[in-house]
PDB file of C-alpha atoms and ligand atoms in Angstrom:
ATOM      1  CA  MET A 799     150.494 157.165  72.654  1.00 61.00           C
ATOM      2  CA  ILE A 800     150.086 160.383  74.578  1.00 72.00           C
ATOM      3  CA  ASN A 801     147.676 163.121  73.676  1.00 81.00           C
ATOM      4  CA  ILE A 802     148.151 166.665  74.780  1.00 81.00           C
ATOM      5  CA  SER A 803     145.306 169.061  75.302  1.00 83.00           C
ATOM      6  CA  LYS A 804     144.580 172.228  77.172  1.00 81.00           C
ATOM      7  CA  TYR A 805     141.952 173.320  79.659  1.00 82.00           C
ATOM      8  CA  LYS A 806     142.211 177.042  80.336  1.00 83.00           C
ATOM      9  CA  ASP A 807     145.851 177.504  81.468  1.00 89.00           C
ATOM     10  CA  ILE A 808     146.301 173.826  82.225  1.00 94.00           C
ATOM     11  CA  ILE A 809     148.373 171.669  79.877  1.00 95.00           C
ATOM     12  CA  ILE A 810     147.211 168.066  80.043  1.00 95.00           C
ATOM     13  CA  THR A 811     148.881 164.900  78.845  1.00 94.00           C
ATOM     14  CA  HIS A 812     146.838 161.771  78.534  1.00 94.00           C
ATOM     15  CA  GLY A 813     148.081 158.226  78.063  1.00 94.00           C
ATOM     16  CA  VAL A 814     146.649 154.757  78.500  1.00 94.00           C
ATOM     17  CA  CYS A 815     148.253 151.904  80.416  1.00 92.00           C
ATOM     18  CA  SER A 816     147.027 148.449  79.621  1.00 85.00           C
ATOM     19  CA  GLY A 817     147.613 144.898  80.760  1.00 76.00           C
ATOM     20  CA  ILE A 818     145.854 141.954  82.419  1.00 70.00           C
ATOM     21  CA  GLY A 819     142.705 142.742  80.467  1.00 73.00           C
ATOM     22  CA  THR A 820     142.278 146.273  81.771  1.00 78.00           C
ATOM     23  CA  LYS A 821     142.911 149.746  80.428  1.00 86.00           C
ATOM     24  CA  MET A 822     143.740 152.647  82.706  1.00 90.00           C
ATOM     25  CA  ASN A 823     143.700 156.293  81.710  1.00 95.00           C
ATOM     26  CA  VAL A 824     146.407 158.525  83.103  1.00 96.00           C
ATOM     27  CA  TYR A 825     146.192 162.320  83.078  1.00 97.00           C
ATOM     28  CA  ILE A 826     149.058 164.590  84.113  1.00 97.00           C
ATOM     29  CA  TYR A 827     148.546 168.320  84.666  1.00 97.00           C
ATOM     30  CA  LEU A 828     151.057 171.116  84.177  1.00 97.00           C
ATOM     31  CA  VAL A 829     149.956 174.531  85.402  1.00 97.00           C
ATOM     32  CA  ASP A 830     152.211 177.556  85.026  1.00 97.00           C
ATOM     33  CA  GLY A 831     155.418 175.523  85.505  1.00 97.00           C
ATOM     34  CA  LEU A 832     154.044 173.355  88.309  1.00 98.00           C
ATOM     35  CA  LEU A 833     153.640 169.690  87.414  1.00 98.00           C
ATOM     36  CA  PHE A 834     151.117 167.600  89.332  1.00 98.00           C
ATOM     37  CA  ASP A 835     152.233 163.959  89.432  1.00 98.00           C
ATOM     38  CA  THR A 836     154.598 162.394  86.915  1.00 98.00           C
ATOM     39  CA  GLY A 837     152.642 159.473  85.506  1.00 97.00           C
ATOM     40  CA  PRO A 838     153.962 155.902  85.466  1.00 97.00           C
ATOM     41  CA  SER A 839     157.231 154.681  83.977  1.00 96.00           C
ATOM     42  CA  ALA A 840     155.215 152.476  81.603  1.00 94.00           C
ATOM     43  CA  LEU A 841     154.425 155.691  79.674  1.00 95.00           C
ATOM     44  CA  GLN A 842     157.929 157.089  79.959  1.00 95.00           C
ATOM     45  CA  LYS A 843     158.788 157.327  76.281  1.00 95.00           C
ATOM     46  CA  ASP A 844     156.017 159.782  75.399  1.00 94.00           C
ATOM     47  CA  THR A 845     155.918 161.461  78.776  1.00 96.00           C
ATOM     48  CA  ARG A 846     159.634 162.261  78.756  1.00 96.00           C
ATOM     49  CA  GLU A 847     159.198 163.849  75.318  1.00 95.00           C
ATOM     50  CA  PHE A 848     156.389 165.927  76.758  1.00 95.00           C
ATOM     51  CA  PHE A 849     158.510 166.927  79.781  1.00 97.00           C
ATOM     52  CA  ASN A 850     161.379 167.891  77.483  1.00 96.00           C
ATOM     53  CA  ARG A 851     159.161 170.248  75.492  1.00 95.00           C
ATOM     54  CA  GLN A 852     157.694 172.028  78.530  1.00 95.00           C
ATOM     55  CA  VAL A 853     158.952 174.413  81.164  1.00 96.00           C
ATOM     56  CA  ILE A 854     158.756 172.565  84.476  1.00 97.00           C
ATOM     57  CA  GLU A 855     159.886 174.408  87.573  1.00 97.00           C
ATOM     58  CA  LYS A 856     158.602 172.164  90.344  1.00 98.00           C
ATOM     59  CA  VAL A 857     156.644 168.993  90.900  1.00 98.00           C
ATOM     60  CA  ALA A 858     153.939 168.248  93.464  1.00 98.00           C
ATOM     61  CA  LEU A 859     152.991 164.610  93.992  1.00 98.00           C
ATOM     62  CA  THR A 860     149.546 163.732  95.301  1.00 98.00           C
ATOM     63  CA  HIS A 861     150.973 160.453  96.638  1.00 98.00           C
ATOM     64  CA  VAL A 862     153.788 158.016  96.076  1.00 97.00           C
ATOM     65  CA  HIS A 863     152.003 155.228  94.137  1.00 96.00           C
ATOM     66  CA  GLU A 864     154.000 154.295  91.040  1.00 96.00           C
ATOM     67  CA  ASP A 865     151.399 155.554  88.547  1.00 96.00           C
ATOM     68  CA  HIS A 866     151.823 159.026  90.081  1.00 98.00           C
ATOM     69  CA  SER A 867     155.549 159.057  90.853  1.00 98.00           C
ATOM     70  CA  GLY A 868     157.074 156.648  88.322  1.00 98.00           C
ATOM     71  CA  LEU A 869     159.031 159.377  86.549  1.00 98.00           C
ATOM     72  CA  ALA A 870     160.021 161.419  89.615  1.00 98.00           C
ATOM     73  CA  HIS A 871     163.508 159.915  89.516  1.00 98.00           C
ATOM     74  CA  TRP A 872     163.929 160.897  85.872  1.00 98.00           C
ATOM     75  CA  LEU A 873     162.636 164.447  86.470  1.00 98.00           C
ATOM     76  CA  GLN A 874     164.936 164.936  89.423  1.00 97.00           C
ATOM     77  CA  LYS A 875     167.950 163.718  87.482  1.00 97.00           C
ATOM     78  CA  ASN A 876     167.248 165.452  84.190  1.00 96.00           C
ATOM     79  CA  LYS A 877     165.342 168.604  85.132  1.00 95.00           C
ATOM     80  CA  ARG A 878     166.823 169.171  88.592  1.00 95.00           C
ATOM     81  CA  VAL A 879     163.516 170.421  89.913  1.00 97.00           C
ATOM     82  CA  PRO A 880     162.249 170.154  93.485  1.00 98.00           C
ATOM     83  CA  ILE A 881     159.727 167.396  94.035  1.00 98.00           C
ATOM     84  CA  TYR A 882     157.267 167.789  96.876  1.00 98.00           C
ATOM     85  CA  LEU A 883     155.642 164.877  98.644  1.00 98.00           C
ATOM     86  CA  HIS A 884     153.799 164.218 101.882  1.00 98.00           C
ATOM     87  CA  PRO A 885     156.517 164.199 104.584  1.00 98.00           C
ATOM     88  CA  GLU A 886     155.377 160.813 105.899  1.00 98.00           C
ATOM     89  CA  ALA A 887     155.832 159.232 102.455  1.00 98.00           C
ATOM     90  CA  ILE A 888     159.408 160.462 101.900  1.00 98.00           C
ATOM     91  CA  LYS A 889     160.959 157.307 103.372  1.00 98.00           C
ATOM     92  CA  VAL A 890     158.987 155.180 100.909  1.00 97.00           C
ATOM     93  CA  ALA A 891     160.089 157.345  97.970  1.00 98.00           C
ATOM     94  CA  GLU A 892     163.743 157.001  98.935  1.00 98.00           C
ATOM     95  CA  ARG A 893     163.568 153.245  98.343  1.00 97.00           C
ATOM     96  CA  LYS A 894     163.006 151.570  95.006  1.00 96.00           C
ATOM     97  CA  GLY A 895     159.356 150.562  94.679  1.00 94.00           C
ATOM     98  CA  LYS A 896     158.699 146.853  95.179  1.00 91.00           C
ATOM     99  CA  TYR A 897     155.469 145.679  93.629  1.00 90.00           C
ATOM    100  CA  ARG A 898     153.715 142.523  92.592  1.00 89.00           C
ATOM    101  CA  LEU A 899     154.149 141.467  88.986  1.00 88.00           C
ATOM    102  CA  TYR A 900     150.705 142.683  87.819  1.00 87.00           C
ATOM    103  CA  ARG A 901     151.539 146.224  88.977  1.00 89.00           C
ATOM    104  CA  ARG A 902     154.927 146.208  87.278  1.00 90.00           C
ATOM    105  CA  PHE A 903     153.179 144.969  84.166  1.00 87.00           C
ATOM    106  CA  ILE A 904     150.570 147.765  84.066  1.00 90.00           C
ATOM    107  CA  TRP A 905     152.480 150.744  85.477  1.00 91.00           C
ATOM    108  CA  GLY A 906     156.148 149.790  85.364  1.00 93.00           C
ATOM    109  CA  GLY A 907     158.534 150.208  88.274  1.00 93.00           C
ATOM    110  CA  ARG A 908     159.519 153.192  90.353  1.00 96.00           C
ATOM    111  CA  GLU A 909     163.127 154.169  90.926  1.00 97.00           C
ATOM    112  CA  PRO A 910     164.060 155.826  94.234  1.00 98.00           C
ATOM    113  CA  PHE A 911     164.002 159.608  94.406  1.00 98.00           C
ATOM    114  CA  ASP A 912     164.654 162.288  96.954  1.00 98.00           C
ATOM    115  CA  PRO A 913     161.577 164.446  97.614  1.00 98.00           C
ATOM    116  CA  GLN A 914     161.115 167.462  99.870  1.00 98.00           C
ATOM    117  CA  ALA A 915     158.322 167.830 102.408  1.00 98.00           C
ATOM    118  CA  MET A 916     155.135 169.261 100.908  1.00 98.00           C
ATOM    119  CA  PRO A 917     154.706 172.947 101.782  1.00 98.00           C
ATOM    120  CA  GLU A 918     151.235 174.098 102.828  1.00 98.00           C
ATOM    121  CA  VAL A 919     151.084 176.492  99.891  1.00 98.00           C
ATOM    122  CA  ILE A 920     152.722 176.235  96.468  1.00 98.00           C
ATOM    123  CA  ARG A 921     152.843 179.399  94.408  1.00 98.00           C
ATOM    124  CA  THR A 922     153.492 179.795  90.709  1.00 97.00           C
ATOM    125  CA  GLU A 923     153.705 183.136  88.954  1.00 96.00           C
ATOM    126  CA  ARG A 924     149.949 183.287  88.431  1.00 95.00           C
ATOM    127  CA  TYR A 925     148.403 180.765  90.795  1.00 97.00           C
ATOM    128  CA  VAL A 926     148.326 179.684  94.423  1.00 98.00           C
ATOM    129  CA  PHE A 927     147.719 176.074  95.367  1.00 98.00           C
ATOM    130  CA  ASN A 928     146.922 174.909  98.873  1.00 98.00           C
ATOM    131  CA  ALA A 929     148.017 171.357  99.701  1.00 98.00           C
ATOM    132  CA  ILE A 930     145.285 169.547 101.614  1.00 98.00           C
ATOM    133  CA  ASP A 931     145.887 166.367 103.552  1.00 98.00           C
ATOM    134  CA  THR A 932     143.340 163.829 102.307  1.00 98.00           C
ATOM    135  CA  PRO A 933     143.999 160.268 103.500  1.00 98.00           C
ATOM    136  CA  GLY A 934     141.740 157.447 102.344  1.00 98.00           C
ATOM    137  CA  HIS A 935     143.051 156.162  99.022  1.00 97.00           C
ATOM    138  CA  THR A 936     146.347 155.801 100.847  1.00 97.00           C
ATOM    139  CA  GLU A 937     147.340 157.135 104.235  1.00 97.00           C
ATOM    140  CA  PHE A 938     149.522 159.964 102.912  1.00 98.00           C
ATOM    141  CA  HIS A 939     147.728 161.777 100.122  1.00 98.00           C
ATOM    142  CA  HIS A 940     147.292 165.431  99.135  1.00 98.00           C
ATOM    143  CA  VAL A 941     144.891 167.268  96.894  1.00 98.00           C
ATOM    144  CA  PHE A 942     145.657 170.783  95.651  1.00 98.00           C
ATOM    145  CA  HIS A 943     143.179 173.633  95.683  1.00 98.00           C
ATOM    146  CA  GLU A 944     143.353 176.772  93.553  1.00 97.00           C
ATOM    147  CA  LYS A 945     140.695 178.821  95.257  1.00 97.00           C
ATOM    148  CA  ASP A 946     140.407 181.731  92.807  1.00 96.00           C
ATOM    149  CA  GLN A 947     140.071 179.414  89.808  1.00 96.00           C
ATOM    150  CA  GLY A 948     137.911 176.794  91.545  1.00 96.00           C
ATOM    151  CA  TRP A 949     140.286 173.974  90.594  1.00 97.00           C
ATOM    152  CA  LEU A 950     140.885 170.896  92.683  1.00 98.00           C
ATOM    153  CA  ILE A 951     143.687 168.550  91.632  1.00 98.00           C
ATOM    154  CA  THR A 952     142.524 165.361  93.256  1.00 98.00           C
ATOM    155  CA  GLY A 953     145.101 162.592  92.624  1.00 98.00           C
ATOM    156  CA  ASP A 954     143.142 159.452  93.507  1.00 97.00           C
ATOM    157  CA  LEU A 955     140.603 160.944  95.902  1.00 98.00           C
ATOM    158  CA  TYR A 956     137.833 161.084  93.306  1.00 97.00           C
ATOM    159  CA  VAL A 957     138.420 158.660  90.351  1.00 96.00           C
ATOM    160  CA  GLY A 958     134.662 158.013  90.026  1.00 95.00           C
ATOM    161  CA  ARG A 959     131.333 158.422  91.775  1.00 95.00           C
ATOM    162  CA  LYS A 960     130.934 154.742  92.621  1.00 94.00           C
ATOM    163  CA  LEU A 961     133.398 152.206  93.903  1.00 92.00           C
ATOM    164  CA  LEU A 962     133.430 148.565  92.861  1.00 92.00           C
ATOM    165  CA  LEU A 963     136.932 147.752  94.023  1.00 91.00           C
ATOM    166  CA  ALA A 964     139.435 149.189  96.452  1.00 93.00           C
ATOM    167  CA  PHE A 965     143.171 148.831  96.877  1.00 93.00           C
ATOM    168  CA  TYR A 966     144.410 147.120 100.043  1.00 93.00           C
ATOM    169  CA  GLU A 967     145.801 150.416 101.379  1.00 95.00           C
ATOM    170  CA  GLU A 968     142.448 152.185 101.071  1.00 96.00           C
ATOM    171  CA  ASN A 969     140.380 153.107 104.074  1.00 98.00           C
ATOM    172  CA  MET A 970     136.789 154.177 103.454  1.00 98.00           C
ATOM    173  CA  ILE A 971     136.272 155.818 106.844  1.00 98.00           C
ATOM    174  CA  GLN A 972     139.259 158.066 106.145  1.00 98.00           C
ATOM    175  CA  MET A 973     138.035 158.625 102.590  1.00 98.00           C
ATOM    176  CA  ILE A 974     134.590 159.738 103.812  1.00 98.00           C
ATOM    177  CA  ALA A 975     136.267 162.221 106.186  1.00 98.00           C
ATOM    178  CA  SER A 976     138.507 163.533 103.365  1.00 98.00           C
ATOM    179  CA  LEU A 977     135.529 163.940 101.008  1.00 98.00           C
ATOM    180  CA  GLU A 978     133.663 165.852 103.722  1.00 98.00           C
ATOM    181  CA  LYS A 979     136.743 168.025 104.218  1.00 98.00           C
ATOM    182  CA  VAL A 980     137.160 168.978 100.552  1.00 98.00           C
ATOM    183  CA  LEU A 981     133.435 169.584 100.142  1.00 98.00           C
ATOM    184  CA  GLN A 982     133.896 172.532 102.530  1.00 98.00           C
ATOM    185  CA  LEU A 983     136.049 174.184  99.844  1.00 98.00           C
ATOM    186  CA  ASP A 984     134.956 176.284  96.884  1.00 97.00           C
ATOM    187  CA  PHE A 985     135.707 174.472  93.645  1.00 97.00           C
ATOM    188  CA  ASP A 986     133.885 173.497  90.482  1.00 96.00           C
ATOM    189  CA  THR A 987     136.439 171.614  88.401  1.00 96.00           C
ATOM    190  CA  ILE A 988     138.122 168.385  89.393  1.00 97.00           C
ATOM    191  CA  LEU A 989     141.404 167.510  87.707  1.00 97.00           C
ATOM    192  CA  CYS A 990     141.558 163.757  88.310  1.00 98.00           C
ATOM    193  CA  SER A 991     144.534 161.511  87.521  1.00 97.00           C
ATOM    194  CA  HIS A 992     142.322 158.825  85.975  1.00 96.00           C
ATOM    195  CA  ALA A 993     139.003 160.484  85.035  1.00 96.00           C
ATOM    196  CA  GLY A 994     140.513 163.626  83.479  1.00 96.00           C
ATOM    197  CA  VAL A 995     138.913 167.057  83.734  1.00 96.00           C
ATOM    198  CA  VAL A 996     135.568 166.736  85.509  1.00 96.00           C
ATOM    199  CA  PRO A 997     133.310 169.806  85.241  1.00 94.00           C
ATOM    200  CA  LYS A 998     130.689 170.217  87.979  1.00 95.00           C
ATOM    201  CA  GLY A 999     133.262 168.442  90.092  1.00 97.00           C
ATOM    202  CA  LYS A1000     131.869 169.449  93.446  1.00 97.00           C
ATOM    203  CA  GLU A1001     128.526 167.868  92.605  1.00 97.00           C
ATOM    204  CA  LYS A1002     130.263 164.666  91.468  1.00 97.00           C
ATOM    205  CA  MET A1003     132.412 164.601  94.598  1.00 98.00           C
ATOM    206  CA  ARG A1004     129.271 164.932  96.715  1.00 98.00           C
ATOM    207  CA  GLN A1005     127.749 162.004  94.824  1.00 98.00           C
ATOM    208  CA  LYS A1006     130.782 159.904  95.727  1.00 98.00           C
ATOM    209  CA  LEU A1007     130.366 160.875  99.380  1.00 98.00           C
ATOM    210  CA  ASP A1008     126.631 160.021  99.229  1.00 98.00           C
ATOM    211  CA  PHE A1009     127.447 156.650  97.663  1.00 98.00           C
ATOM    212  CA  LEU A1010     129.895 155.821 100.442  1.00 98.00           C
ATOM    213  CA  THR A1011     127.735 156.999 103.340  1.00 98.00           C
ATOM    214  CA  GLU A1012     124.763 155.063 101.981  1.00 98.00           C
ATOM    215  CA  LEU A1013     126.950 151.981 101.645  1.00 98.00           C
ATOM    216  CA  GLN A1014     128.246 152.519 105.169  1.00 98.00           C
ATOM    217  CA  GLY A1015     124.647 152.545 106.438  1.00 98.00           C
ATOM    218  CA  LYS A1016     123.864 149.240 104.677  1.00 98.00           C
ATOM    219  CA  VAL A1017     127.053 147.577 105.934  1.00 98.00           C
ATOM    220  CA  ARG A1018     126.402 148.687 109.515  1.00 97.00           C
ATOM    221  CA  GLU A1019     122.855 147.333 109.323  1.00 97.00           C
ATOM    222  CA  LEU A1020     124.089 143.940 108.127  1.00 98.00           C
ATOM    223  CA  ARG A1021     126.874 143.839 110.721  1.00 97.00           C
ATOM    224  CA  ALA A1022     124.255 144.517 113.415  1.00 97.00           C
ATOM    225  CA  LYS A1023     122.417 141.392 112.196  1.00 97.00           C
ATOM    226  CA  GLY A1024     125.582 139.391 112.894  1.00 97.00           C
ATOM    227  CA  LEU A1025     126.919 139.019 109.339  1.00 97.00           C
ATOM    228  CA  THR A1026     130.669 138.998 108.778  1.00 97.00           C
ATOM    229  CA  ASP A1027     132.326 141.452 106.398  1.00 97.00           C
ATOM    230  CA  GLY A1028     132.994 138.537 104.024  1.00 96.00           C
ATOM    231  CA  GLU A1029     129.279 137.658 103.940  1.00 97.00           C
ATOM    232  CA  ILE A1030     128.299 141.305 103.498  1.00 97.00           C
ATOM    233  CA  ASP A1031     130.762 141.635 100.613  1.00 96.00           C
ATOM    234  CA  LYS A1032     129.071 138.715  98.798  1.00 96.00           C
ATOM    235  CA  ILE A1033     125.626 140.316  99.236  1.00 96.00           C
ATOM    236  CA  ILE A1034     126.617 143.833  98.133  1.00 96.00           C
ATOM    237  CA  TYR A1035     129.116 142.855  95.430  1.00 95.00           C
ATOM    238  CA  PRO A1036     127.935 139.447  94.163  1.00 93.00           C
ATOM    239  CA  GLN A1037     129.918 139.638  90.919  1.00 89.00           C
ATOM    240  CA  LYS A1038     133.323 137.922  91.069  1.00 82.00           C
ATOM    241  CA  ARG A1039     136.052 140.024  89.472  1.00 83.00           C
ATOM    242  CA  ALA A1040     139.147 138.586  87.837  1.00 83.00           C
ATOM    243  CA  VAL A1041     141.264 141.462  89.065  1.00 83.00           C
ATOM    244  CA  LYS A1042     140.868 140.209  92.636  1.00 86.00           C
ATOM    245  CA  THR A1043     142.565 136.932  91.707  1.00 86.00           C
ATOM    246  CA  ILE A1044     145.158 138.517  89.427  1.00 86.00           C
ATOM    247  CA  SER A1045     146.136 141.041  92.094  1.00 89.00           C
ATOM    248  CA  GLY A1046     146.312 138.410  94.825  1.00 87.00           C
ATOM    249  CA  GLY A1047     143.543 140.271  96.690  1.00 88.00           C
ATOM    250  CA  GLU A1048     145.294 143.655  96.554  1.00 90.00           C
ATOM    251  CA  TRP A1049     142.244 144.914  94.651  1.00 90.00           C
ATOM    252  CA  SER A1050     138.847 143.744  95.876  1.00 92.00           C
ATOM    253  CA  SER A1051     135.374 144.845  96.923  1.00 95.00           C
ATOM    254  CA  TYR A1052     136.111 143.301 100.338  1.00 95.00           C
ATOM    255  CA  ASN A1053     138.624 146.130 100.904  1.00 96.00           C
ATOM    256  CA  ILE A1054     135.685 148.560 100.609  1.00 97.00           C
ATOM    257  CA  ILE A1055     133.362 146.664 102.949  1.00 97.00           C
ATOM    258  CA  HIS A1056     136.008 145.884 105.541  1.00 96.00           C
ATOM    259  CA  THR A1057     137.124 149.509 105.979  1.00 97.00           C
ATOM    260  CA  ILE A1058     133.794 151.334 105.823  1.00 97.00           C
TER     261      ILE A1058
HETATM  262 ZN1  LIG B2039     147.124 155.645  93.957  1.00 69.71          ZN
END
């Protein structure tokens, strides 16, 4: 089930992916003909209907993960629109996505597609978006900044103020640097792929940075005492999470500690 709502000139679709005991919100934003991310193929029935009702002129992907690019293949084939992606991720996009079973179960697969290199600036009739390189969640990740409106489309840079788990591709040192970088910009509203529209977004983003730098301080202190990252993980995140086992370690708190 997909709900459609509007925030100023932004058309938003919202769907929920579920499986392995978890529920994940997915938000897709369409602004003046420019679509940000495609959502996962698990939501394709409703999302395709949405795409068919809207005018879509081009697509900008924050990154190539299947919950953000799962319908890129369909859009390219059926809408014949350009799809922009980080140039370093193009090779990945050109191959069919290969994922562990739990990921296919929650998000569905990703067919290969043929993206173009992300331009520095994407213009629509009424808006101008700057693409900003923001590694951390994955190495090749962009956020998009509409300076005059104060909008920041954040892909998976924000998601929440605190982190309990991280994906194996995540790197917290890079994420801290990317958060510091975007906090130099003027924005007030975050448009997040999983948290939705976040007002007072800059404040929330700063809280995420504070959380990570504080955590980094604690981890460094414990490392200086001779503790291993595994031991530090057990102290800071004592609760065992089923998702770590289900994902074969792809999602874990250790991925936070080890890369901070
Ligand atoms: Zn992602």
